[in-house]
């Protein structure tokens, strides 16, 4: 078994050699050129904040690997892009509800008298702020965003504006912000969704929520994969990301139509699917002589064109072949079987393991219907839609009827460890999706006792399916907040020096 585990990790590194082995950081060649629209992680779970049992929390993270000290421009989102969270509530892999986020950055040029002479001009300062950054008057740029809910097709459906909101400035440092946690909390705003109720919204910088011992993975798999699950170092711990977070009443997300739930029962299907995308305009014209100001270096136009997509974690990194990674980012879940089925039915990861280490047999059940179950259709009895003709597609699927588990009682291995409120039934911030995905790739579902006709395999088909694979970095719930927006305060760019 030792060889099996080392081979698995080696193959994982080979498959992802062009990208960081993190949930979706720099996962495709083209997206590395436009990090502002690079989706890094998507979370969707039944809210476990006290008193919020009737809500679903969805968090889409963008703009990876932010160094907290990255000023003076820091990490605004792209005001020429459209960020979206899509919900499928009838199992056909097509969006039924979409939440659109449209950002705008505004310049508040701060100019000062540098020589004290009233006859000389004031001059613009080069830094992002000139004083307490919690006071907007002291900060040179600000970001706002509009939220729109679309019912039906994301481009042609019925549109309902939900309001305009402000985004907190990034965490410059403790001298610029005396109380950044309190400052950021002020940007959590109510979101009125009409007849189905009211939720919350927050967009802002947060501490990186993914965890992995990345340096050792690339150092010839310098890991201890059979060692303790918390024996490694999370090298992303000092990075930040930008989160688009929503807490939405379940009634706003599920399809109200009565459907056949099986066992002679009819009712509302509680399962929803979600994925996030970012789109940019088709054409860019670079201005050779930009005017003073902000966002004056180019003009963009044409139809919206999707360039980033994320549903289940790790799919584009270690499942989709390098030649199709950009194609995947531009595609939609409904087309996954037509475009990418061989990557799931006949995955290269286990084949690489067996080729490199013949003593480590890959699962022998082909096509790999166990992977289709885990990642494309949902697990029967847990998060598979009631639609008898469910369309396989890459998205997070969540059963909104499965009660949330409090932060302290969550099992970070989710469903495969008996905690059905966790991954792959949605995804909570504390779920260790790396360890779970590694185990599922080697056939963990073949050992769960699910009927063979459901997952397409039995234990003998996956000799290595019970291996306790780990990258050595755990994501436990105590590393996240127990209230919206759940992700921790970002790392500061600097800490104040003693006076």
PDB file of C-alpha atoms in Angstrom, residues 66-69 170-174 180 205-208 236-241 488-495:
ATOM      1  CA  UNK A  66      -2.961  37.304  -2.769  1.00  0.00           C
ATOM      2  CA  UNK A  67       0.059  38.447  -0.803  1.00  0.00           C
ATOM      3  CA  UNK A  68      -1.349  40.670   1.916  1.00  0.00           C
ATOM      4  CA  UNK A  69       1.375  43.268   1.377  1.00  0.00           C
ATOM      5  CA  UNK A 170      -8.387  45.177   1.524  1.00  0.00           C
ATOM      6  CA  UNK A 171      -6.489  44.761   4.792  1.00  0.00           C
ATOM      7  CA  UNK A 172      -3.578  47.154   4.212  1.00  0.00           C
ATOM      8  CA  UNK A 173      -2.227  46.657   7.733  1.00  0.00           C
ATOM      9  CA  UNK A 174      -2.875  47.316  11.383  1.00  0.00           C
ATOM     10  CA  UNK A 180     -10.357  45.507  10.517  1.00  0.00           C
ATOM     11  CA  UNK A 205     -11.085  40.030   1.160  1.00  0.00           C
ATOM     12  CA  UNK A 206     -10.812  36.953   3.404  1.00  0.00           C
ATOM     13  CA  UNK A 207      -8.030  34.652   4.513  1.00  0.00           C
ATOM     14  CA  UNK A 208      -7.318  31.899   1.971  1.00  0.00           C
ATOM     15  CA  UNK A 236      -1.282  28.964   1.785  1.00  0.00           C
ATOM     16  CA  UNK A 237      -1.881  30.156   5.342  1.00  0.00           C
ATOM     17  CA  UNK A 238      -0.403  33.606   4.670  1.00  0.00           C
ATOM     18  CA  UNK A 239      -2.409  34.191   1.477  1.00  0.00           C
ATOM     19  CA  UNK A 240      -5.740  35.950   0.981  1.00  0.00           C
ATOM     20  CA  UNK A 241      -8.577  35.661  -1.538  1.00  0.00           C
ATOM     21  CA  UNK A 488     -11.671  34.286   8.557  1.00  0.00           C
ATOM     22  CA  UNK A 489     -10.414  37.874   8.605  1.00  0.00           C
ATOM     23  CA  UNK A 490      -7.701  38.302   5.948  1.00  0.00           C
ATOM     24  CA  UNK A 491      -4.032  38.460   6.776  1.00  0.00           C
ATOM     25  CA  UNK A 492      -2.853  42.074   7.250  1.00  0.00           C
ATOM     26  CA  UNK A 493      -0.282  43.533   4.907  1.00  0.00           C
ATOM     27  CA  UNK A 494       1.730  44.706   7.911  1.00  0.00           C
ATOM     28  CA  UNK A 495       1.517  44.867  11.671  1.00  0.00           C
TER      29      UNK A 495
END
